[in-house]
Tab-separated table of C-alpha atoms and ligand atoms in Angstrom:
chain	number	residue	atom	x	y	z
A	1	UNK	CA	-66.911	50.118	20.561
A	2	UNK	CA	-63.092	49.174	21.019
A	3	UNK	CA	-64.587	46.929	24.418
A	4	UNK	CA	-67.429	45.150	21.730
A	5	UNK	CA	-64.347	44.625	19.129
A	6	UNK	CA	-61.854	43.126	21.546
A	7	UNK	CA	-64.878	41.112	22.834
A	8	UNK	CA	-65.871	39.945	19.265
A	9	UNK	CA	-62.416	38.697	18.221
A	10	UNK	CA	-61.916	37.212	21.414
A	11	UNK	CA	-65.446	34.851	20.872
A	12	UNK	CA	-64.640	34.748	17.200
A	13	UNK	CA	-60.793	33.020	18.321
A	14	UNK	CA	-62.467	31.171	20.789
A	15	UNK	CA	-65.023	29.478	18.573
A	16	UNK	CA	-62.094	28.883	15.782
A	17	UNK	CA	-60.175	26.983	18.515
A	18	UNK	CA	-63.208	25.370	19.565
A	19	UNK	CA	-63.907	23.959	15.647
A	20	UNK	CA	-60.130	23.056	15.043
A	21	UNK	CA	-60.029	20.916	18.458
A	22	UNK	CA	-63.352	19.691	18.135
A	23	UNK	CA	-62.523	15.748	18.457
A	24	UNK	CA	-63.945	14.015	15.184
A	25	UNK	CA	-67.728	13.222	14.891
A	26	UNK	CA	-68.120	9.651	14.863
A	27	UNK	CA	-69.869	8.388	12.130
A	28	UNK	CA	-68.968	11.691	9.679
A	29	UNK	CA	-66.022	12.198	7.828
A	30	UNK	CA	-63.924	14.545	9.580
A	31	UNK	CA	-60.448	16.665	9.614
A	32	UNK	CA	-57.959	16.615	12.384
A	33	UNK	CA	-55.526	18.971	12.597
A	34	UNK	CA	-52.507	19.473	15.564
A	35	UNK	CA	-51.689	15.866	15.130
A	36	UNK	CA	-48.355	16.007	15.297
A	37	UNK	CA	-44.738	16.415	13.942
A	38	UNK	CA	-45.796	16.937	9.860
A	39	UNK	CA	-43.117	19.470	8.013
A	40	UNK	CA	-44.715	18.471	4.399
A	41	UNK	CA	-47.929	19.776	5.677
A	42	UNK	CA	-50.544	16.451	4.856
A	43	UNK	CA	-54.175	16.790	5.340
A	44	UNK	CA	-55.537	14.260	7.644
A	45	UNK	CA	-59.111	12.960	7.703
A	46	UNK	CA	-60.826	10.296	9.394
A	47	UNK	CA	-63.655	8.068	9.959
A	48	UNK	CA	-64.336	7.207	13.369
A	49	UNK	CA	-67.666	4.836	13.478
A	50	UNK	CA	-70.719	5.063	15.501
A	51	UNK	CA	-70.416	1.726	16.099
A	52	UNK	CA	-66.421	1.880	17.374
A	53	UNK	CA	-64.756	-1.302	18.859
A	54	UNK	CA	-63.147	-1.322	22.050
A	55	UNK	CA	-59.551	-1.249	21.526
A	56	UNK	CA	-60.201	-0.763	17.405
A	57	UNK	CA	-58.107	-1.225	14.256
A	58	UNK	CA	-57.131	1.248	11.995
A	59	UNK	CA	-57.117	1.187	8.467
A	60	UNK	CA	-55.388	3.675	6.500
A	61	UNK	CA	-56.528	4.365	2.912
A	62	UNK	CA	-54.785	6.461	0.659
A	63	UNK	CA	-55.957	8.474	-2.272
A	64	UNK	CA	-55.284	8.169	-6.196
A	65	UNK	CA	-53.138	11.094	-8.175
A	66	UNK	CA	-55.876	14.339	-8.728
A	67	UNK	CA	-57.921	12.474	-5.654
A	68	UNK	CA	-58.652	13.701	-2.469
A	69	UNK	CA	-59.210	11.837	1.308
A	70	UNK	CA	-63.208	12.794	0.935
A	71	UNK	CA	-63.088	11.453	-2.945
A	72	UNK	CA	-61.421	8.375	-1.313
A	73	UNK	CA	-63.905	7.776	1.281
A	74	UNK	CA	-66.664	8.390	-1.251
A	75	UNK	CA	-65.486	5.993	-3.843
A	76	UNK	CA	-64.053	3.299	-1.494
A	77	UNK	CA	-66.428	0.693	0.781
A	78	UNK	CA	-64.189	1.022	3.951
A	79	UNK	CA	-66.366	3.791	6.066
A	80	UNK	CA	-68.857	1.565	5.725
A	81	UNK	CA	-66.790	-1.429	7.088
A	82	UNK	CA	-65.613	0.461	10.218
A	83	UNK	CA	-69.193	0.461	11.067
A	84	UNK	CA	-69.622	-3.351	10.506
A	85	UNK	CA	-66.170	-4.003	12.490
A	86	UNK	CA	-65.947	-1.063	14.549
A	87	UNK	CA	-62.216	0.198	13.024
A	88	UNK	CA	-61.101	3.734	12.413
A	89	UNK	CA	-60.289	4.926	8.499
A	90	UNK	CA	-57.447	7.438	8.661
A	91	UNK	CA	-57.462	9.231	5.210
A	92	UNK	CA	-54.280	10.853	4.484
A	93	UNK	CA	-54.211	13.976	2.060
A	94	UNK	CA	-51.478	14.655	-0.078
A	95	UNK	CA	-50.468	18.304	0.114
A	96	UNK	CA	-49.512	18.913	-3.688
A	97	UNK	CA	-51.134	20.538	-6.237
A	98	UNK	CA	-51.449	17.310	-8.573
A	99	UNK	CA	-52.340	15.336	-5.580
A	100	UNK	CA	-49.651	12.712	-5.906
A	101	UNK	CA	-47.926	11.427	-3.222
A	102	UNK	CA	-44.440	11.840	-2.372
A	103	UNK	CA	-42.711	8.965	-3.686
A	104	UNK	CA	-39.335	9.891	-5.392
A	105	UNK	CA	-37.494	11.570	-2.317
A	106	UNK	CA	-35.188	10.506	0.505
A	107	UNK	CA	-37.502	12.494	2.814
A	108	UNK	CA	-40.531	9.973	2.271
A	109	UNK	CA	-38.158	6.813	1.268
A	110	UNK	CA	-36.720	6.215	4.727
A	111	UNK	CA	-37.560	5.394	8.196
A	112	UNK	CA	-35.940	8.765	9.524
A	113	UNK	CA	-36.877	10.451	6.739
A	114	UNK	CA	-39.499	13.470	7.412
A	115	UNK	CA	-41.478	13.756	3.879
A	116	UNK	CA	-45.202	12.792	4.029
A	117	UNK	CA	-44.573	8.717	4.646
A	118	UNK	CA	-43.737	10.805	8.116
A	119	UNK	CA	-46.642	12.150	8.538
A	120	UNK	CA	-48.961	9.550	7.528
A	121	UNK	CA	-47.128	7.405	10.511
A	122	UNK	CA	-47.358	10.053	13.217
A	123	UNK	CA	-51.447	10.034	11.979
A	124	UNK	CA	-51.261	6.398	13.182
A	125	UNK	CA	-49.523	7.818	16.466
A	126	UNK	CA	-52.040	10.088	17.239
A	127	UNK	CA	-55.448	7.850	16.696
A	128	UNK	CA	-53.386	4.947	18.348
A	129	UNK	CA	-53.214	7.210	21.323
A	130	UNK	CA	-56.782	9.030	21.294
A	131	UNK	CA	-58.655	6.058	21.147
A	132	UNK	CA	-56.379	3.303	22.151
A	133	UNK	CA	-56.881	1.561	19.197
A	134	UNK	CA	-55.011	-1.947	18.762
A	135	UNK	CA	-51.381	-1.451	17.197
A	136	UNK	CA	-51.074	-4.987	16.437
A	137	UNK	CA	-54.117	-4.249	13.689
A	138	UNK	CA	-52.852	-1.185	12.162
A	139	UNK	CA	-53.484	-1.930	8.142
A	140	UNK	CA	-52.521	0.125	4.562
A	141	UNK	CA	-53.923	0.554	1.859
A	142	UNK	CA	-54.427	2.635	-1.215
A	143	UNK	CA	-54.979	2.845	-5.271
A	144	UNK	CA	-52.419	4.234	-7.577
A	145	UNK	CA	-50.299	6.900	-6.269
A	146	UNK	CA	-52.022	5.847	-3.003
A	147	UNK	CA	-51.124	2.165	-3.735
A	148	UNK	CA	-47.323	3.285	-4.229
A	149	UNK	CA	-47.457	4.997	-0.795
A	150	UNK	CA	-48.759	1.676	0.610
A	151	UNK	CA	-45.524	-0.116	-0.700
A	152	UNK	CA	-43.299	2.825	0.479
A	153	UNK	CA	-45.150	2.670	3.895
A	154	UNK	CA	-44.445	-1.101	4.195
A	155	UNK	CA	-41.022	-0.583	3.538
A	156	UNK	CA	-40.058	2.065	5.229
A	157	UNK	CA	-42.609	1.145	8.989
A	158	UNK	CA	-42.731	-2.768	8.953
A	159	UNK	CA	-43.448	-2.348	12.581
A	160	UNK	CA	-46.178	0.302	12.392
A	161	UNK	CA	-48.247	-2.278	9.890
A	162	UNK	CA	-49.742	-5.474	10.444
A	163	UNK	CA	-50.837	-6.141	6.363
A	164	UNK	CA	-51.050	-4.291	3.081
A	165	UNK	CA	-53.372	-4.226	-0.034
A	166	UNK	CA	-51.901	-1.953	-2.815
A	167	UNK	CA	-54.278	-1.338	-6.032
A	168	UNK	CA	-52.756	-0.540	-9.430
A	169	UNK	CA	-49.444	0.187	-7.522
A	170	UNK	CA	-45.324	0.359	-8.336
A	171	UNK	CA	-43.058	-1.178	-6.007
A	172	UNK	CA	-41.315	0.849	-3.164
A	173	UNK	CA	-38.520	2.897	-4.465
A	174	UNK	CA	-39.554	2.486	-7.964
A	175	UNK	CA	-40.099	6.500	-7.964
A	176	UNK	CA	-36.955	7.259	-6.915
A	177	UNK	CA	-35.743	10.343	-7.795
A	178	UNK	CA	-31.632	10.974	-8.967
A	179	UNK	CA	-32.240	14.672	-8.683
A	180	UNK	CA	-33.949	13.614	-5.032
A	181	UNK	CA	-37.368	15.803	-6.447
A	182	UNK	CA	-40.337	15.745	-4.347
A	183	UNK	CA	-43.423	14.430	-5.721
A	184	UNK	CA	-41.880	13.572	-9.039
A	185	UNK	CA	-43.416	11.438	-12.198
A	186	UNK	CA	-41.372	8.293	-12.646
A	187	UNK	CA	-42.109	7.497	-16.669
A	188	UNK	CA	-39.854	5.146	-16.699
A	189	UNK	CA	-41.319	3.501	-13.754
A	190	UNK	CA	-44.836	4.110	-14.606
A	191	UNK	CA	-44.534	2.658	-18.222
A	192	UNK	CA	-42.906	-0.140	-17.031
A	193	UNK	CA	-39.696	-0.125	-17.985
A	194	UNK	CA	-38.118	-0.476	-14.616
A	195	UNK	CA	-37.437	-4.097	-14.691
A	196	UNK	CA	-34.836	-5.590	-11.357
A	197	UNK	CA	-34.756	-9.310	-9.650
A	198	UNK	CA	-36.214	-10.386	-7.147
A	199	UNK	CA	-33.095	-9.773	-4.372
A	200	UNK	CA	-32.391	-6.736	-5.714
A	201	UNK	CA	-36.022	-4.935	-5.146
A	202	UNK	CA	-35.932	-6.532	-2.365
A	203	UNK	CA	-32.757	-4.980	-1.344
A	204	UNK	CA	-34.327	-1.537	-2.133
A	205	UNK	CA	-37.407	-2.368	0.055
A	206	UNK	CA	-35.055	-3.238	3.156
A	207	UNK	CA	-32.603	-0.352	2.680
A	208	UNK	CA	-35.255	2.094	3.410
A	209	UNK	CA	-35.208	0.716	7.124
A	210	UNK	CA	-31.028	-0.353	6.821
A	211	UNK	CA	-30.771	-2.966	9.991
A	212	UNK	CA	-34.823	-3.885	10.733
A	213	UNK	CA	-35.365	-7.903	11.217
A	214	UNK	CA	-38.298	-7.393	12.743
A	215	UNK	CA	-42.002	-8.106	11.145
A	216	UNK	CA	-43.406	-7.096	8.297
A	217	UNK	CA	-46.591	-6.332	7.106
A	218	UNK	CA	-48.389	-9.309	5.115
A	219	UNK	CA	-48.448	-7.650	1.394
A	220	UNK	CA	-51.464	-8.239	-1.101
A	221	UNK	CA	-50.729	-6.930	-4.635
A	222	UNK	CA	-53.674	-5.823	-7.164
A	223	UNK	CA	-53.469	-4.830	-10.507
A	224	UNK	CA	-55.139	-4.761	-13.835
A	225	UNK	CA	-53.389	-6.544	-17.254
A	226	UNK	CA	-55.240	-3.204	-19.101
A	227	UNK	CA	-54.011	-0.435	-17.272
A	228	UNK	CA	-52.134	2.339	-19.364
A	229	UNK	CA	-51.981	4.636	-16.293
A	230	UNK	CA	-49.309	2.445	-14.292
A	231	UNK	CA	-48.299	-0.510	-16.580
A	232	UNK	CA	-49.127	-3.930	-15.858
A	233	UNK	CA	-45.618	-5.274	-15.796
A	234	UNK	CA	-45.066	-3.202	-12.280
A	235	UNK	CA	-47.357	-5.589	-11.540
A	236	UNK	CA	-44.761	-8.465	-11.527
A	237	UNK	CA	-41.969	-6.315	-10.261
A	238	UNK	CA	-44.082	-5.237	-7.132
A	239	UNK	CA	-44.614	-8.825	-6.572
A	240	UNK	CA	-41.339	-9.424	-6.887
A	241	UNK	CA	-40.100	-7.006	-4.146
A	242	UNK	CA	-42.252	-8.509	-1.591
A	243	UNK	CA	-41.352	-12.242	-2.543
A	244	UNK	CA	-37.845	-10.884	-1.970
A	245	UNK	CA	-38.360	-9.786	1.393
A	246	UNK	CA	-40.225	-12.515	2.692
A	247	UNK	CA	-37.277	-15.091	0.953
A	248	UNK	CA	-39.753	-16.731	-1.176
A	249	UNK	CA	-38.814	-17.938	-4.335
A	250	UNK	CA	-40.600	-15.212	-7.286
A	251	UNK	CA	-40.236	-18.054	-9.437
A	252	UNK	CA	-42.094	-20.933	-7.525
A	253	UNK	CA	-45.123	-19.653	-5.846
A	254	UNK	CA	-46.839	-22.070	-3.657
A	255	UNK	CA	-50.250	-21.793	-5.502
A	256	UNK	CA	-52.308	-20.064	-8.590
A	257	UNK	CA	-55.635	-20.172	-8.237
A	258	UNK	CA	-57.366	-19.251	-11.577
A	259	UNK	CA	-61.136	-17.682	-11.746
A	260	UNK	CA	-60.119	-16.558	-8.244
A	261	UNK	CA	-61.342	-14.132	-6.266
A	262	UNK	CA	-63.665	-12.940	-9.936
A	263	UNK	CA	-63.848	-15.057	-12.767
A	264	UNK	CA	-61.204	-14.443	-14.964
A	265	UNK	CA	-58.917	-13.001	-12.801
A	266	UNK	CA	-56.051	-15.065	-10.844
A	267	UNK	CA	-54.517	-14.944	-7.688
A	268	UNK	CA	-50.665	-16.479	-6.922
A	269	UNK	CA	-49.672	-17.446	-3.139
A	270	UNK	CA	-46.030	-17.355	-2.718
A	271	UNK	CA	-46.925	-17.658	0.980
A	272	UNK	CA	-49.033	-16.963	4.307
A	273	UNK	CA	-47.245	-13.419	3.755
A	274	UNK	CA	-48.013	-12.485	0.181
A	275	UNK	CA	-50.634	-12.661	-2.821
A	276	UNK	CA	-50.543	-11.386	-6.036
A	277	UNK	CA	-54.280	-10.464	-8.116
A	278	UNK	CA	-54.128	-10.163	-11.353
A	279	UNK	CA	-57.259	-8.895	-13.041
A	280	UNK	CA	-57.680	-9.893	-16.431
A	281	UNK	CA	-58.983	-7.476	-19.139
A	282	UNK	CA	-59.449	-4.594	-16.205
A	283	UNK	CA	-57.777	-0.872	-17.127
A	284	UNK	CA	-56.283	1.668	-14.114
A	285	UNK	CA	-59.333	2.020	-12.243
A	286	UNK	CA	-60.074	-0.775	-10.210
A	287	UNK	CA	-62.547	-1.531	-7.905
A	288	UNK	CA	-61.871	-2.374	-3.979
A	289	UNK	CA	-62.703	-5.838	-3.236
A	290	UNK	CA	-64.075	-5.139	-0.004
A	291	UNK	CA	-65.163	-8.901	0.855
A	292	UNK	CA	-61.309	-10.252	0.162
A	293	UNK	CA	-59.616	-7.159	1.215
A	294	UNK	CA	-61.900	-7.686	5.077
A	295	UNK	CA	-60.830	-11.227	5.137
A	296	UNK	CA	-57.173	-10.144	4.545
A	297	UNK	CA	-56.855	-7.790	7.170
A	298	UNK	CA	-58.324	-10.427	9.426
A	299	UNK	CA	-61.838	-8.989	9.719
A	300	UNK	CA	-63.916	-11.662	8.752
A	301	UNK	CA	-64.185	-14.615	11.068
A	302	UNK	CA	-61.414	-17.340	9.774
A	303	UNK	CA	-63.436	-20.370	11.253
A	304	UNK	CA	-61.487	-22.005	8.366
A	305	UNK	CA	-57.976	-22.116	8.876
A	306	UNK	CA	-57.429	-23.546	5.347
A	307	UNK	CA	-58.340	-20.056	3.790
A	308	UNK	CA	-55.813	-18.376	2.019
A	309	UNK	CA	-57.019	-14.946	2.720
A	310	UNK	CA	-56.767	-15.390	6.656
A	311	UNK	CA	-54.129	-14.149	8.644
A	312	UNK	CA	-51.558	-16.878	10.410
A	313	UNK	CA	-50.301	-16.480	14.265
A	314	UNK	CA	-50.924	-12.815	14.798
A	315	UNK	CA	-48.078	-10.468	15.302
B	401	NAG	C1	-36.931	6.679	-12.211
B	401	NAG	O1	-36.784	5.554	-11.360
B	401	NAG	C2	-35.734	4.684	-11.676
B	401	NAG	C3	-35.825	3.509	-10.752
B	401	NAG	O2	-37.055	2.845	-10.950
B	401	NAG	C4	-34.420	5.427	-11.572
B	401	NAG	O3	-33.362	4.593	-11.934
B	401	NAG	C5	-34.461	6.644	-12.485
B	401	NAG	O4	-33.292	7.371	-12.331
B	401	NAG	C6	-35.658	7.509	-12.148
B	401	NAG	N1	-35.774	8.616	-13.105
B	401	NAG	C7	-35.478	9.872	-12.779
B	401	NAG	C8	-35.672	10.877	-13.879
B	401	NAG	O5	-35.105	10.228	-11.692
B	402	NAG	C1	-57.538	-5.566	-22.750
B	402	NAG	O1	-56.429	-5.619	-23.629
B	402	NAG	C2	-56.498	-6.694	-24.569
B	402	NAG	C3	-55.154	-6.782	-25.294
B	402	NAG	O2	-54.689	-5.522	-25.685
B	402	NAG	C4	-57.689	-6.449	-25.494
B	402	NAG	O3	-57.802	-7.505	-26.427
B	402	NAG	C5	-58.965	-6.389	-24.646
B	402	NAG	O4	-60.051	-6.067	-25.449
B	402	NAG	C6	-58.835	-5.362	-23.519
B	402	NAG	N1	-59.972	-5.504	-22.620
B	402	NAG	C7	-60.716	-4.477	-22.231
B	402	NAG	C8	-61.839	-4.827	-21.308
B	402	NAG	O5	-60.523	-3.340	-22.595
């Protein structure tokens, strides 16, 4: 009996170990655990296609407030990309109980910080190394609370990221919490009120990574004149931020092109490096523009160099 037991837990630990280091089913939605250094304890899931490139992007989408990574690959068209391109989806969970990211603390608003921005990037370590993937194509992206993790991300790992697309977002550091809370409501921030210039966003942005010169992701900034959830005007301070850190001029974009990329939305160029859409009449929840967001992260074939959406020299 006590030879049976031993024998039982042993195959029962064995088969655990087995599951948990099982390397993720391509072409299902699966978790990876052991990944690396993560003290804030975020959930990571992935999509690795059937149809994987050699040497593949990564894209890594990031989950609305009360969402989850499987909601997020449910509701959002990029597991179905990866099998058109051949790129990996890394979907990054948030660990607290309102399912909000982390975007108020020092921990998550710095480079050497260790909060979930942390995490996310060793997630990007670990796929980088398991399947070799291409670290000049590493891309962000997210919606909401997601979208404000995309700006923080971009902030505080230019290097890590090649572009951004944040949906329905606030700009990095807009969060920020005095009391240096984790995971903390900014309703100031949120409704709007949390109104800077250009330079000095853009002085927020930089002094998450004090001393980088290097690259920095190409930013693309959506967001809806209705939304109630995360008001419109962060909308123009998010765009702001970015113009700031490029050294374009918030003032003077380079371009508005009207009924563009739906009809009765806009999009402004302030350059090869960042695009504001501004979506007229829609509320909080937004959908992914799959098509543009492709063409943005250099997907789609850009036979025409005179398209807006296509990336310039690559990094
Ligand atoms: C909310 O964020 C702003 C910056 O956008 C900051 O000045 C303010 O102190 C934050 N509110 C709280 C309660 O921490
Ligand atoms: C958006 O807001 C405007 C102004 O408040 C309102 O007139 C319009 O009906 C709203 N659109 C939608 C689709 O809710």
């Amino acid at each position: 009996m006590q030879y049976f037991l031993s024998l039982l837990v042993y195959a029962i630990t064995c088969t655990a170990l087995a599951l948990t280091r099982r390397a993720p089913t391509p072409g299902q939605f699966s978790q990876v655990t052991d990944f690396g250094d993560n003290p804030t304890n975020v959930g990571f899931y992935i999509y690795v296609p059937q149809n994987l490139a050699p040497k593949p992007a990564i894209i890594v989408a990031i989950h609305f407030c009360e969402g989850t990574a499987e909601a997020y690959y449910a509701v959002t068209p990029h597991a179905q990309y990866a099998e058109t391109y051949g790129f990996i989806v890394i979907y990054p969970q948030s660990p607290y109980s309102d399912r909000c990211w982390d975007v108020s603390s020092q921990r998550s608003l710095s480079h050497k910080g260790d909060g979930n921005s942390h995490s996310i990037v060793n997630m990007v370590i670990w796929t980088t190394k398991q399947y070799h993937a291409d670290t000049s194509r590493v891309f962000v992206t997210g919606t909401s609370s997601g979208a404000m993790m995309t700006n923080v991300l971009a902030a505080t790992h230019p290097k890590l990221f090649a572009a951004g697309i944040s949906y329905s977002g606030v700009p990095a550091g807009c969060y920020y919490s005095e009391a240096n809370d984790e995971d903390r409501w900014n309703f100031t921030c949120a409704n709007g009120q949390s109104i800077s210039a250009s330079k000095h966003w853009a002085h927020i942005a930089k002094q998450m990574y004090p001393g980088y010169e290097g690259p920095r992701p190409r930013m693309r900034i959506y967001h809806g004149s209705n939304d109630t959830t995360i008001y419109p005007q962060n909308y123009y301070e998010t765009c702001k931020q970015w113009a700031g850190v490029f050294g374009h001029d918030y003032d003077n974009p380079r371009k508005v092109l009207n009924d563009t990329p739906l009809s009765n939305w806009h999009k402004t160029i302030w350059g090869k490096d960042l695009q504001g859409i501004w979506a007229n009449g829609v509320g909080h929840t937004m959908e992914i523009q799959g098509e543009e967001d492709m063409e943005w992260f250099g997907f789609t074939k850009c036979a025409n160099s005179k398209n807006e959406n296509c990336p310039g020299v690559p990094k």
